[in-house]
Amino acid sequence: MRRKLIYFLALICGALGIYEACAVVIAYNKLSHQFAPYASVKLKDLGLNERRQEILIKIQDPTFFEHAGIEWPNPLTTTTITQSLVKKLFFDKFTKGFKKIEQTLIASFVVNPNISKEVQLVTFVSTAYFGEKDGKQLFGFNQGARSWFNKSLSELNDDEYLSLLAMLPGPNILKPNTVASRERVRRIKLVLNGECIYDHVSQIFLEQCSAR
């Protein structure tokens, strides 16, 4: 009986391995098409100057330029910029569990080795989700800026930009001019001023800054 159980479990593991391997191959075949609209765009063309690019990386994914698409030791419980792109571009409907494993594999073995960090950032800035307003879902920093502040991204002042950036972990909860948004912006400023340590995307909610 025990031998049958071990054999059965081995079959399941083998089948899951094949499934995930196929998912990676399918993603690789879609790679060029999915990133084609962003390959020749520059961040400055989107209205994001160098300083604000640095702030984006520092707050959204502080080890972005160092990691290989995922951040250890918790790649299945965190979401890097690369994993976020995989979720948007390669899944019609994303759920936790096996989809998270698939997302992590695609980020690490498909997107990160083949898509430059700059193109990844351009794609993120162009596709990031900024909640829903007046029944319309908002995607991309520029659409977020237009909808929430009636300005282009380049026209935002520093506090408005930080309010937009603050939305990313929970866009429909952290809407600008709410108590939750103001508190997150306060924590972001602590990080930027060097008053609170934030080194890994697993700390993205900045709970370590809450009491300061």
Tab-separated table of C-alpha atoms in Angstrom:
chain	number	residue	atom	x	y	z
A	1	MET	CA	0.000	0.000	0.000
A	2	ARG	CA	2.801	2.406	0.913
A	3	ARG	CA	4.639	1.610	-2.319
A	4	LYS	CA	1.501	2.345	-4.352
A	5	LEU	CA	1.084	5.667	-2.570
A	6	ILE	CA	4.690	6.648	-3.290
A	7	TYR	CA	4.251	5.645	-6.936
A	8	PHE	CA	1.032	7.659	-7.181
A	9	LEU	CA	2.646	10.737	-5.667
A	10	ALA	CA	5.594	10.381	-8.034
A	11	LEU	CA	3.203	10.323	-10.986
A	12	ILE	CA	1.486	13.479	-9.757
A	13	CYS	CA	4.804	15.264	-9.280
A	14	GLY	CA	5.930	14.183	-12.725
A	15	ALA	CA	2.717	15.381	-14.330
A	16	LEU	CA	2.956	18.743	-12.555
A	17	GLY	CA	6.563	19.094	-13.656
A	18	ILE	CA	5.592	18.463	-17.279
A	19	TYR	CA	2.703	20.944	-16.999
A	20	GLU	CA	4.939	23.694	-15.609
A	21	ALA	CA	7.637	22.975	-18.208
A	22	CYS	CA	5.055	23.310	-20.988
A	23	ALA	CA	3.837	26.595	-19.497
A	24	VAL	CA	7.396	27.956	-19.603
A	25	VAL	CA	7.822	26.926	-23.256
A	26	ILE	CA	4.497	28.518	-24.218
A	27	ALA	CA	5.492	31.741	-22.450
A	28	TYR	CA	8.822	31.791	-24.277
A	29	ASN	CA	7.040	31.522	-27.617
A	30	LYS	CA	4.853	34.513	-26.688
A	31	LEU	CA	7.712	36.603	-25.318
A	32	SER	CA	8.556	38.785	-28.324
A	33	HIS	CA	4.920	39.525	-29.077
A	34	GLN	CA	4.066	40.490	-25.509
A	35	PHE	CA	6.941	42.944	-25.106
A	36	ALA	CA	7.015	44.285	-28.687
A	37	PRO	CA	4.927	47.428	-27.926
A	38	TYR	CA	7.455	48.550	-25.301
A	39	ALA	CA	10.796	47.530	-26.815
A	40	SER	CA	11.594	50.880	-28.460
A	41	VAL	CA	10.101	53.174	-25.808
A	42	LYS	CA	12.276	55.086	-23.333
A	43	LEU	CA	11.285	55.895	-19.768
A	44	LYS	CA	11.888	59.595	-20.353
A	45	ASP	CA	9.400	59.441	-23.240
A	46	LEU	CA	6.788	58.339	-20.720
A	47	GLY	CA	7.472	61.366	-18.520
A	48	LEU	CA	9.601	59.678	-15.884
A	49	ASN	CA	12.868	61.469	-15.169
A	50	GLU	CA	15.913	59.717	-13.739
A	51	ARG	CA	15.227	60.720	-10.141
A	52	ARG	CA	11.688	59.408	-10.260
A	53	GLN	CA	12.854	56.203	-11.895
A	54	GLU	CA	15.163	55.681	-8.929
A	55	ILE	CA	12.296	56.331	-6.505
A	56	LEU	CA	10.076	53.860	-8.355
A	57	ILE	CA	12.682	51.111	-8.092
A	58	LYS	CA	13.524	51.904	-4.481
A	59	ILE	CA	9.890	51.659	-3.375
A	60	GLN	CA	8.493	48.992	-5.699
A	61	ASP	CA	11.406	46.561	-6.008
A	62	PRO	CA	14.630	47.693	-4.289
A	63	THR	CA	16.787	44.832	-5.615
A	64	PHE	CA	15.371	45.006	-9.151
A	65	PHE	CA	18.721	45.533	-10.872
A	66	GLU	CA	20.388	42.801	-8.818
A	67	HIS	CA	17.860	39.953	-8.836
A	68	ALA	CA	17.181	37.487	-11.643
A	69	GLY	CA	13.461	38.137	-11.892
A	70	ILE	CA	12.609	36.768	-8.457
A	71	GLU	CA	13.763	37.632	-4.971
A	72	TRP	CA	15.075	34.994	-2.609
A	73	PRO	CA	14.345	33.539	-0.111
A	74	ASN	CA	10.613	34.039	-0.720
A	75	PRO	CA	9.933	33.945	-4.487
A	76	LEU	CA	6.520	32.321	-4.034
A	77	THR	CA	5.221	34.834	-1.485
A	78	THR	CA	6.537	38.077	-2.996
A	79	THR	CA	6.046	39.846	-6.312
A	80	THR	CA	8.927	41.580	-8.042
A	81	ILE	CA	8.449	43.946	-10.960
A	82	THR	CA	9.330	41.052	-13.280
A	83	GLN	CA	6.766	38.747	-11.677
A	84	SER	CA	4.190	41.519	-11.881
A	85	LEU	CA	4.779	41.765	-15.641
A	86	VAL	CA	4.400	38.022	-16.031
A	87	LYS	CA	1.080	38.168	-14.211
A	88	LYS	CA	-0.217	40.895	-16.543
A	89	LEU	CA	1.158	39.650	-19.855
A	90	PHE	CA	0.976	35.857	-19.623
A	91	PHE	CA	-2.177	35.092	-17.613
A	92	ASP	CA	-5.799	35.727	-18.521
A	93	LYS	CA	-6.813	34.801	-15.003
A	94	PHE	CA	-4.254	34.572	-12.223
A	95	THR	CA	-4.800	32.539	-9.078
A	96	LYS	CA	-2.467	31.568	-6.263
A	97	GLY	CA	-1.024	28.085	-5.960
A	98	PHE	CA	0.298	26.479	-9.116
A	99	LYS	CA	-0.116	29.735	-11.062
A	100	LYS	CA	2.276	31.419	-8.653
A	101	ILE	CA	4.839	28.675	-9.332
A	102	GLU	CA	4.306	29.160	-13.058
A	103	GLN	CA	4.644	32.939	-12.691
A	104	THR	CA	7.905	32.533	-10.805
A	105	LEU	CA	9.372	30.119	-13.366
A	106	ILE	CA	8.463	32.383	-16.299
A	107	ALA	CA	9.908	35.440	-14.549
A	108	SER	CA	13.173	33.659	-13.777
A	109	PHE	CA	13.738	31.539	-16.891
A	110	VAL	CA	11.897	33.389	-19.664
A	111	VAL	CA	11.496	37.117	-19.043
A	112	ASN	CA	14.549	38.073	-17.039
A	113	PRO	CA	17.177	36.363	-19.258
A	114	ASN	CA	15.679	37.750	-22.476
A	115	ILE	CA	14.153	41.148	-21.701
A	116	SER	CA	16.405	43.979	-20.551
A	117	LYS	CA	15.727	45.657	-17.230
A	118	GLU	CA	14.975	48.941	-19.007
A	119	VAL	CA	12.337	47.330	-21.226
A	120	GLN	CA	10.878	45.636	-18.163
A	121	LEU	CA	10.608	49.025	-16.444
A	122	VAL	CA	9.028	50.642	-19.506
A	123	THR	CA	6.503	47.822	-19.640
A	124	PHE	CA	5.761	48.138	-15.934
A	125	VAL	CA	5.265	51.908	-16.151
A	126	SER	CA	2.992	51.387	-19.158
A	127	THR	CA	0.846	48.606	-17.683
A	128	ALA	CA	0.765	49.018	-13.878
A	129	TYR	CA	-2.748	48.897	-12.435
A	130	PHE	CA	-4.077	52.050	-10.771
A	131	GLY	CA	-7.479	50.945	-9.623
A	132	GLU	CA	-10.921	51.789	-10.866
A	133	LYS	CA	-12.475	55.226	-11.232
A	134	ASP	CA	-15.920	56.071	-12.618
A	135	GLY	CA	-16.358	52.443	-13.627
A	136	LYS	CA	-13.135	52.383	-15.641
A	137	GLN	CA	-10.028	50.354	-14.830
A	138	LEU	CA	-6.806	52.351	-15.095
A	139	PHE	CA	-3.526	51.013	-16.457
A	140	GLY	CA	-0.180	52.735	-16.778
A	141	PHE	CA	1.334	55.615	-14.850
A	142	ASN	CA	0.182	58.215	-17.360
A	143	GLN	CA	-3.428	57.066	-17.275
A	144	GLY	CA	-3.215	56.961	-13.497
A	145	ALA	CA	-1.871	60.514	-13.388
A	146	ARG	CA	-4.533	61.783	-15.791
A	147	SER	CA	-7.375	60.099	-13.966
A	148	TRP	CA	-6.391	60.836	-10.359
A	149	PHE	CA	-4.730	64.251	-10.772
A	150	ASN	CA	-5.843	65.525	-14.187
A	151	LYS	CA	-2.185	65.922	-15.176
A	152	SER	CA	0.360	64.084	-17.265
A	153	LEU	CA	2.937	62.049	-15.374
A	154	SER	CA	5.668	64.633	-15.985
A	155	GLU	CA	3.436	67.407	-14.594
A	156	LEU	CA	2.892	65.765	-11.198
A	157	ASN	CA	4.533	67.418	-8.223
A	158	ASP	CA	6.562	65.256	-5.848
A	159	ASP	CA	3.713	64.514	-3.427
A	160	GLU	CA	1.350	63.627	-6.271
A	161	TYR	CA	3.927	61.286	-7.771
A	162	LEU	CA	4.453	59.600	-4.411
A	163	SER	CA	0.670	59.276	-4.005
A	164	LEU	CA	0.502	57.543	-7.383
A	165	LEU	CA	3.419	55.277	-6.512
A	166	ALA	CA	1.834	54.523	-3.131
A	167	MET	CA	-1.151	52.947	-4.885
A	168	LEU	CA	0.717	50.039	-6.440
A	169	PRO	CA	0.444	47.400	-3.659
A	170	GLY	CA	-3.335	47.956	-3.359
A	171	PRO	CA	-4.745	50.398	-5.930
A	172	ASN	CA	-8.378	50.303	-4.827
A	173	ILE	CA	-7.473	50.681	-1.145
A	174	LEU	CA	-4.657	53.225	-1.445
A	175	LYS	CA	-6.431	55.808	-3.596
A	176	PRO	CA	-5.007	59.341	-3.463
A	177	ASN	CA	-6.323	61.708	-0.775
A	178	THR	CA	-7.401	58.893	1.521
A	179	VAL	CA	-6.101	58.257	5.022
A	180	ALA	CA	-4.459	55.022	3.848
A	181	SER	CA	-2.707	56.822	1.001
A	182	ARG	CA	-1.392	59.617	3.190
A	183	GLU	CA	-0.004	57.111	5.685
A	184	ARG	CA	1.760	55.118	2.962
A	185	VAL	CA	3.230	58.297	1.461
A	186	ARG	CA	4.523	59.191	4.923
A	187	ARG	CA	6.258	55.814	5.163
A	188	ILE	CA	7.691	56.170	1.651
A	189	LYS	CA	9.205	59.522	2.608
A	190	LEU	CA	10.838	57.907	5.643
A	191	VAL	CA	12.463	55.338	3.343
A	192	LEU	CA	13.617	57.975	0.863
A	193	ASN	CA	15.057	60.101	3.674
A	194	GLY	CA	16.977	57.123	5.057
A	195	GLU	CA	14.954	57.066	8.280
A	196	CYS	CA	13.504	53.595	7.686
A	197	ILE	CA	15.223	50.537	6.206
A	198	TYR	CA	13.577	48.859	3.230
A	199	ASP	CA	15.798	46.435	1.325
A	200	HIS	CA	13.532	43.677	0.004
A	201	VAL	CA	10.221	43.523	-1.823
A	202	SER	CA	8.886	41.254	0.929
A	203	GLN	CA	8.697	44.471	3.020
A	204	ILE	CA	6.712	46.401	0.394
A	205	PHE	CA	3.929	47.406	2.811
A	206	LEU	CA	6.575	49.215	4.883
A	207	GLU	CA	5.157	47.937	8.162
A	208	GLN	CA	8.608	48.450	9.684
A	209	CYS	CA	8.100	52.200	9.149
A	210	SER	CA	4.647	52.433	10.733
A	211	ALA	CA	5.716	53.390	14.264
A	212	ARG	CA	8.215	56.041	13.225
